[in-house]
Amino acid sequence: MLGPHFEEICRAFARTEDVFGELPGEVGGGVITDPVRREQIEVDVAVFAPAMPGEPRRVLSLGEVKWGKAMGPGHSARLRRARELLAAKKYDVRDTVLACYSGVGFDGALDSEEDVRAVGLGELYG
């Protein structure tokens, strides 16, 4: 019950103008199919720039949300794979920020991952 509510709080946070440097055109969630690994990757917070006619859709951020679990490199690895799959589908992912949203904290190993933004309760409710 808390998980889906926390996901929506994280999506609302991602809709704010200053989070990824510009006002998003669309924020939602979804599933990306990985045909090579024969699995699906759930993206809880997908942030897209406004659509520009004739240009590939820019992905500002891809995020995973966990309410009761500390997040670590396994979570960011899934998001990296999702970014690769979207690039193969011709989305513009050059500046995509990977975001881990957690209600309980993060594995210290995430600190060394420059393309990952760790978003905790302090930032969400600050």
mmCIF file with all atom_site columns, C-alpha atoms in Angstrom:
data_model
loop_
_atom_site.group_PDB
_atom_site.id
_atom_site.type_symbol
_atom_site.label_atom_id
_atom_site.label_alt_id
_atom_site.label_comp_id
_atom_site.label_asym_id
_atom_site.label_entity_id
_atom_site.label_seq_id
_atom_site.pdbx_PDB_ins_code
_atom_site.Cartn_x
_atom_site.Cartn_y
_atom_site.Cartn_z
_atom_site.occupancy
_atom_site.B_iso_or_equiv
_atom_site.pdbx_formal_charge
_atom_site.auth_seq_id
_atom_site.auth_comp_id
_atom_site.auth_asym_id
_atom_site.auth_atom_id
_atom_site.pdbx_PDB_model_num
ATOM 1   C CA . MET A 1 1   ? 0.000  0.000   0.000   1.00 0.00 ? 1   MET A CA 1
ATOM 2   C CA . LEU A 1 2   ? 2.776  2.453   0.878   1.00 0.00 ? 2   LEU A CA 1
ATOM 3   C CA . GLY A 1 3   ? 4.868  1.570   -2.192  1.00 0.00 ? 3   GLY A CA 1
ATOM 4   C CA . PRO A 1 4   ? 2.453  2.903   -4.854  1.00 0.00 ? 4   PRO A CA 1
ATOM 5   C CA . HIS A 1 5   ? 1.771  6.032   -2.783  1.00 0.00 ? 5   HIS A CA 1
ATOM 6   C CA . PHE A 1 6   ? 5.509  6.660   -2.382  1.00 0.00 ? 6   PHE A CA 1
ATOM 7   C CA . GLU A 1 7   ? 5.977  6.204   -6.149  1.00 0.00 ? 7   GLU A CA 1
ATOM 8   C CA . GLU A 1 8   ? 3.416  8.937   -6.792  1.00 0.00 ? 8   GLU A CA 1
ATOM 9   C CA . ILE A 1 9   ? 5.179  11.257  -4.324  1.00 0.00 ? 9   ILE A CA 1
ATOM 10  C CA . CYS A 1 10  ? 8.417  10.664  -6.242  1.00 0.00 ? 10  CYS A CA 1
ATOM 11  C CA . ARG A 1 11  ? 6.711  11.395  -9.575  1.00 0.00 ? 11  ARG A CA 1
ATOM 12  C CA . ALA A 1 12  ? 5.307  14.640  -8.134  1.00 0.00 ? 12  ALA A CA 1
ATOM 13  C CA . PHE A 1 13  ? 8.829  15.575  -6.998  1.00 0.00 ? 13  PHE A CA 1
ATOM 14  C CA . ALA A 1 14  ? 10.168 14.873  -10.520 1.00 0.00 ? 14  ALA A CA 1
ATOM 15  C CA . ARG A 1 15  ? 7.550  17.224  -12.009 1.00 0.00 ? 15  ARG A CA 1
ATOM 16  C CA . THR A 1 16  ? 9.120  20.253  -10.327 1.00 0.00 ? 16  THR A CA 1
ATOM 17  C CA . GLU A 1 17  ? 11.065 22.601  -12.565 1.00 0.00 ? 17  GLU A CA 1
ATOM 18  C CA . ASP A 1 18  ? 14.383 22.627  -10.731 1.00 0.00 ? 18  ASP A CA 1
ATOM 19  C CA . VAL A 1 19  ? 14.887 18.879  -10.296 1.00 0.00 ? 19  VAL A CA 1
ATOM 20  C CA . PHE A 1 20  ? 16.428 18.106  -13.701 1.00 0.00 ? 20  PHE A CA 1
ATOM 21  C CA . GLY A 1 21  ? 17.163 21.621  -14.933 1.00 0.00 ? 21  GLY A CA 1
ATOM 22  C CA . GLU A 1 22  ? 14.025 22.178  -16.966 1.00 0.00 ? 22  GLU A CA 1
ATOM 23  C CA . LEU A 1 23  ? 10.295 21.738  -16.736 1.00 0.00 ? 23  LEU A CA 1
ATOM 24  C CA . PRO A 1 24  ? 9.379  18.192  -17.816 1.00 0.00 ? 24  PRO A CA 1
ATOM 25  C CA . GLY A 1 25  ? 6.909  17.591  -20.606 1.00 0.00 ? 25  GLY A CA 1
ATOM 26  C CA . GLU A 1 26  ? 5.696  14.310  -19.154 1.00 0.00 ? 26  GLU A CA 1
ATOM 27  C CA . VAL A 1 27  ? 6.295  12.239  -16.018 1.00 0.00 ? 27  VAL A CA 1
ATOM 28  C CA . GLY A 1 28  ? 5.033  8.706   -15.568 1.00 0.00 ? 28  GLY A CA 1
ATOM 29  C CA . GLY A 1 29  ? 6.150  5.128   -15.168 1.00 0.00 ? 29  GLY A CA 1
ATOM 30  C CA . GLY A 1 30  ? 6.247  2.027   -17.278 1.00 0.00 ? 30  GLY A CA 1
ATOM 31  C CA . VAL A 1 31  ? 7.930  -1.178  -18.319 1.00 0.00 ? 31  VAL A CA 1
ATOM 32  C CA . ILE A 1 32  ? 10.742 -1.635  -20.828 1.00 0.00 ? 32  ILE A CA 1
ATOM 33  C CA . THR A 1 33  ? 11.140 -5.049  -22.427 1.00 0.00 ? 33  THR A CA 1
ATOM 34  C CA . ASP A 1 34  ? 14.658 -6.429  -22.744 1.00 0.00 ? 34  ASP A CA 1
ATOM 35  C CA . PRO A 1 35  ? 14.504 -8.980  -25.585 1.00 0.00 ? 35  PRO A CA 1
ATOM 36  C CA . VAL A 1 36  ? 18.119 -10.112 -25.101 1.00 0.00 ? 36  VAL A CA 1
ATOM 37  C CA . ARG A 1 37  ? 17.755 -10.951 -21.410 1.00 0.00 ? 37  ARG A CA 1
ATOM 38  C CA . ARG A 1 38  ? 14.108 -11.915 -21.801 1.00 0.00 ? 38  ARG A CA 1
ATOM 39  C CA . GLU A 1 39  ? 12.978 -9.770  -18.920 1.00 0.00 ? 39  GLU A CA 1
ATOM 40  C CA . GLN A 1 40  ? 11.099 -6.591  -18.213 1.00 0.00 ? 40  GLN A CA 1
ATOM 41  C CA . ILE A 1 41  ? 12.511 -3.580  -16.408 1.00 0.00 ? 41  ILE A CA 1
ATOM 42  C CA . GLU A 1 42  ? 10.035 -1.531  -14.432 1.00 0.00 ? 42  GLU A CA 1
ATOM 43  C CA . VAL A 1 43  ? 10.761 2.190   -14.412 1.00 0.00 ? 43  VAL A CA 1
ATOM 44  C CA . ASP A 1 44  ? 8.828  3.859   -11.601 1.00 0.00 ? 44  ASP A CA 1
ATOM 45  C CA . VAL A 1 45  ? 9.662  7.465   -12.520 1.00 0.00 ? 45  VAL A CA 1
ATOM 46  C CA . ALA A 1 46  ? 10.248 8.308   -16.194 1.00 0.00 ? 46  ALA A CA 1
ATOM 47  C CA . VAL A 1 47  ? 10.787 11.995  -16.922 1.00 0.00 ? 47  VAL A CA 1
ATOM 48  C CA . PHE A 1 48  ? 10.600 13.235  -20.519 1.00 0.00 ? 48  PHE A CA 1
ATOM 49  C CA . ALA A 1 49  ? 11.416 16.681  -21.914 1.00 0.00 ? 49  ALA A CA 1
ATOM 50  C CA . PRO A 1 50  ? 8.677  18.367  -23.906 1.00 0.00 ? 50  PRO A CA 1
ATOM 51  C CA . ALA A 1 51  ? 8.319  16.751  -27.331 1.00 0.00 ? 51  ALA A CA 1
ATOM 52  C CA . MET A 1 52  ? 9.955  18.615  -30.191 1.00 0.00 ? 52  MET A CA 1
ATOM 53  C CA . PRO A 1 53  ? 8.618  17.868  -33.697 1.00 0.00 ? 53  PRO A CA 1
ATOM 54  C CA . GLY A 1 54  ? 11.123 15.966  -35.818 1.00 0.00 ? 54  GLY A CA 1
ATOM 55  C CA . GLU A 1 55  ? 13.533 15.292  -32.931 1.00 0.00 ? 55  GLU A CA 1
ATOM 56  C CA . PRO A 1 56  ? 14.018 12.140  -30.831 1.00 0.00 ? 56  PRO A CA 1
ATOM 57  C CA . ARG A 1 57  ? 12.227 12.252  -27.496 1.00 0.00 ? 57  ARG A CA 1
ATOM 58  C CA . ARG A 1 58  ? 14.645 13.320  -24.747 1.00 0.00 ? 58  ARG A CA 1
ATOM 59  C CA . VAL A 1 59  ? 14.618 11.350  -21.519 1.00 0.00 ? 59  VAL A CA 1
ATOM 60  C CA . LEU A 1 60  ? 15.565 13.617  -18.615 1.00 0.00 ? 60  LEU A CA 1
ATOM 61  C CA . SER A 1 61  ? 15.545 10.900  -15.962 1.00 0.00 ? 61  SER A CA 1
ATOM 62  C CA . LEU A 1 62  ? 14.782 7.257   -15.266 1.00 0.00 ? 62  LEU A CA 1
ATOM 63  C CA . GLY A 1 63  ? 14.092 6.307   -11.681 1.00 0.00 ? 63  GLY A CA 1
ATOM 64  C CA . GLU A 1 64  ? 13.399 3.397   -9.408  1.00 0.00 ? 64  GLU A CA 1
ATOM 65  C CA . VAL A 1 65  ? 11.495 3.750   -6.130  1.00 0.00 ? 65  VAL A CA 1
ATOM 66  C CA . LYS A 1 66  ? 11.781 1.634   -2.984  1.00 0.00 ? 66  LYS A CA 1
ATOM 67  C CA . TRP A 1 67  ? 9.914  2.553   0.165   1.00 0.00 ? 67  TRP A CA 1
ATOM 68  C CA . GLY A 1 68  ? 11.284 -0.041  2.599   1.00 0.00 ? 68  GLY A CA 1
ATOM 69  C CA . LYS A 1 69  ? 14.580 -1.103  1.022   1.00 0.00 ? 69  LYS A CA 1
ATOM 70  C CA . ALA A 1 70  ? 18.045 0.456   0.901   1.00 0.00 ? 70  ALA A CA 1
ATOM 71  C CA . MET A 1 71  ? 19.082 0.968   -2.695  1.00 0.00 ? 71  MET A CA 1
ATOM 72  C CA . GLY A 1 72  ? 22.437 0.041   -4.182  1.00 0.00 ? 72  GLY A CA 1
ATOM 73  C CA . PRO A 1 73  ? 24.340 -0.711  -7.385  1.00 0.00 ? 73  PRO A CA 1
ATOM 74  C CA . GLY A 1 74  ? 21.910 -3.424  -8.494  1.00 0.00 ? 74  GLY A CA 1
ATOM 75  C CA . HIS A 1 75  ? 19.158 -0.831  -8.785  1.00 0.00 ? 75  HIS A CA 1
ATOM 76  C CA . SER A 1 76  ? 21.290 1.588   -10.784 1.00 0.00 ? 76  SER A CA 1
ATOM 77  C CA . ALA A 1 77  ? 22.474 -1.247  -13.063 1.00 0.00 ? 77  ALA A CA 1
ATOM 78  C CA . ARG A 1 78  ? 18.845 -1.985  -14.019 1.00 0.00 ? 78  ARG A CA 1
ATOM 79  C CA . LEU A 1 79  ? 18.284 1.700   -14.769 1.00 0.00 ? 79  LEU A CA 1
ATOM 80  C CA . ARG A 1 80  ? 21.435 1.784   -16.923 1.00 0.00 ? 80  ARG A CA 1
ATOM 81  C CA . ARG A 1 81  ? 20.129 -1.194  -18.885 1.00 0.00 ? 81  ARG A CA 1
ATOM 82  C CA . ALA A 1 82  ? 16.776 0.572   -19.346 1.00 0.00 ? 82  ALA A CA 1
ATOM 83  C CA . ARG A 1 83  ? 18.651 3.626   -20.661 1.00 0.00 ? 83  ARG A CA 1
ATOM 84  C CA . GLU A 1 84  ? 20.553 1.414   -23.142 1.00 0.00 ? 84  GLU A CA 1
ATOM 85  C CA . LEU A 1 85  ? 17.313 -0.129  -24.373 1.00 0.00 ? 85  LEU A CA 1
ATOM 86  C CA . LEU A 1 86  ? 15.728 3.296   -24.882 1.00 0.00 ? 86  LEU A CA 1
ATOM 87  C CA . ALA A 1 87  ? 18.812 4.477   -26.783 1.00 0.00 ? 87  ALA A CA 1
ATOM 88  C CA . ALA A 1 88  ? 18.424 1.478   -29.099 1.00 0.00 ? 88  ALA A CA 1
ATOM 89  C CA . LYS A 1 89  ? 14.840 2.634   -29.702 1.00 0.00 ? 89  LYS A CA 1
ATOM 90  C CA . LYS A 1 90  ? 16.177 6.064   -30.756 1.00 0.00 ? 90  LYS A CA 1
ATOM 91  C CA . TYR A 1 91  ? 15.311 8.038   -27.627 1.00 0.00 ? 91  TYR A CA 1
ATOM 92  C CA . ASP A 1 92  ? 17.785 10.795  -26.744 1.00 0.00 ? 92  ASP A CA 1
ATOM 93  C CA . VAL A 1 93  ? 19.396 9.579   -23.499 1.00 0.00 ? 93  VAL A CA 1
ATOM 94  C CA . ARG A 1 94  ? 22.675 11.549  -23.690 1.00 0.00 ? 94  ARG A CA 1
ATOM 95  C CA . ASP A 1 95  ? 21.879 13.555  -20.544 1.00 0.00 ? 95  ASP A CA 1
ATOM 96  C CA . THR A 1 96  ? 19.556 11.112  -18.774 1.00 0.00 ? 96  THR A CA 1
ATOM 97  C CA . VAL A 1 97  ? 19.963 11.151  -14.993 1.00 0.00 ? 97  VAL A CA 1
ATOM 98  C CA . LEU A 1 98  ? 19.412 7.840   -13.230 1.00 0.00 ? 98  LEU A CA 1
ATOM 99  C CA . ALA A 1 99  ? 17.531 8.404   -9.981  1.00 0.00 ? 99  ALA A CA 1
ATOM 100 C CA . CYS A 1 100 ? 17.150 6.106   -6.998  1.00 0.00 ? 100 CYS A CA 1
ATOM 101 C CA . TYR A 1 101 ? 14.351 7.169   -4.654  1.00 0.00 ? 101 TYR A CA 1
ATOM 102 C CA . SER A 1 102 ? 14.386 5.488   -1.246  1.00 0.00 ? 102 SER A CA 1
ATOM 103 C CA . GLY A 1 103 ? 12.409 5.770   1.951   1.00 0.00 ? 103 GLY A CA 1
ATOM 104 C CA . VAL A 1 104 ? 15.142 4.119   4.064   1.00 0.00 ? 104 VAL A CA 1
ATOM 105 C CA . GLY A 1 105 ? 18.472 5.065   2.494   1.00 0.00 ? 105 GLY A CA 1
ATOM 106 C CA . PHE A 1 106 ? 21.234 3.971   0.172   1.00 0.00 ? 106 PHE A CA 1
ATOM 107 C CA . ASP A 1 107 ? 24.191 1.641   -0.049  1.00 0.00 ? 107 ASP A CA 1
ATOM 108 C CA . GLY A 1 108 ? 27.361 3.724   0.173   1.00 0.00 ? 108 GLY A CA 1
ATOM 109 C CA . ALA A 1 109 ? 28.502 2.293   -3.177  1.00 0.00 ? 109 ALA A CA 1
ATOM 110 C CA . LEU A 1 110 ? 26.012 4.578   -4.959  1.00 0.00 ? 110 LEU A CA 1
ATOM 111 C CA . ASP A 1 111 ? 28.123 7.577   -3.932  1.00 0.00 ? 111 ASP A CA 1
ATOM 112 C CA . SER A 1 112 ? 30.761 6.654   -6.520  1.00 0.00 ? 112 SER A CA 1
ATOM 113 C CA . GLU A 1 113 ? 28.259 6.416   -9.391  1.00 0.00 ? 113 GLU A CA 1
ATOM 114 C CA . GLU A 1 114 ? 28.394 9.837   -11.045 1.00 0.00 ? 114 GLU A CA 1
ATOM 115 C CA . ASP A 1 115 ? 25.344 9.288   -13.246 1.00 0.00 ? 115 ASP A CA 1
ATOM 116 C CA . VAL A 1 116 ? 23.068 8.380   -10.311 1.00 0.00 ? 116 VAL A CA 1
ATOM 117 C CA . ARG A 1 117 ? 21.120 10.783  -8.139  1.00 0.00 ? 117 ARG A CA 1
ATOM 118 C CA . ALA A 1 118 ? 20.092 9.382   -4.756  1.00 0.00 ? 118 ALA A CA 1
ATOM 119 C CA . VAL A 1 119 ? 16.872 11.017  -3.561  1.00 0.00 ? 119 VAL A CA 1
ATOM 120 C CA . GLY A 1 120 ? 15.902 10.372  0.044   1.00 0.00 ? 120 GLY A CA 1
ATOM 121 C CA . LEU A 1 121 ? 13.110 11.536  2.297   1.00 0.00 ? 121 LEU A CA 1
ATOM 122 C CA . GLY A 1 122 ? 14.978 14.715  3.280   1.00 0.00 ? 122 GLY A CA 1
ATOM 123 C CA . GLU A 1 123 ? 15.074 15.908  -0.325  1.00 0.00 ? 123 GLU A CA 1
ATOM 124 C CA . LEU A 1 124 ? 11.547 14.739  -1.128  1.00 0.00 ? 124 LEU A CA 1
ATOM 125 C CA . TYR A 1 125 ? 9.999  16.507  1.849   1.00 0.00 ? 125 TYR A CA 1
ATOM 126 C CA . GLY A 1 126 ? 12.551 19.353  2.249   1.00 0.00 ? 126 GLY A CA 1
#
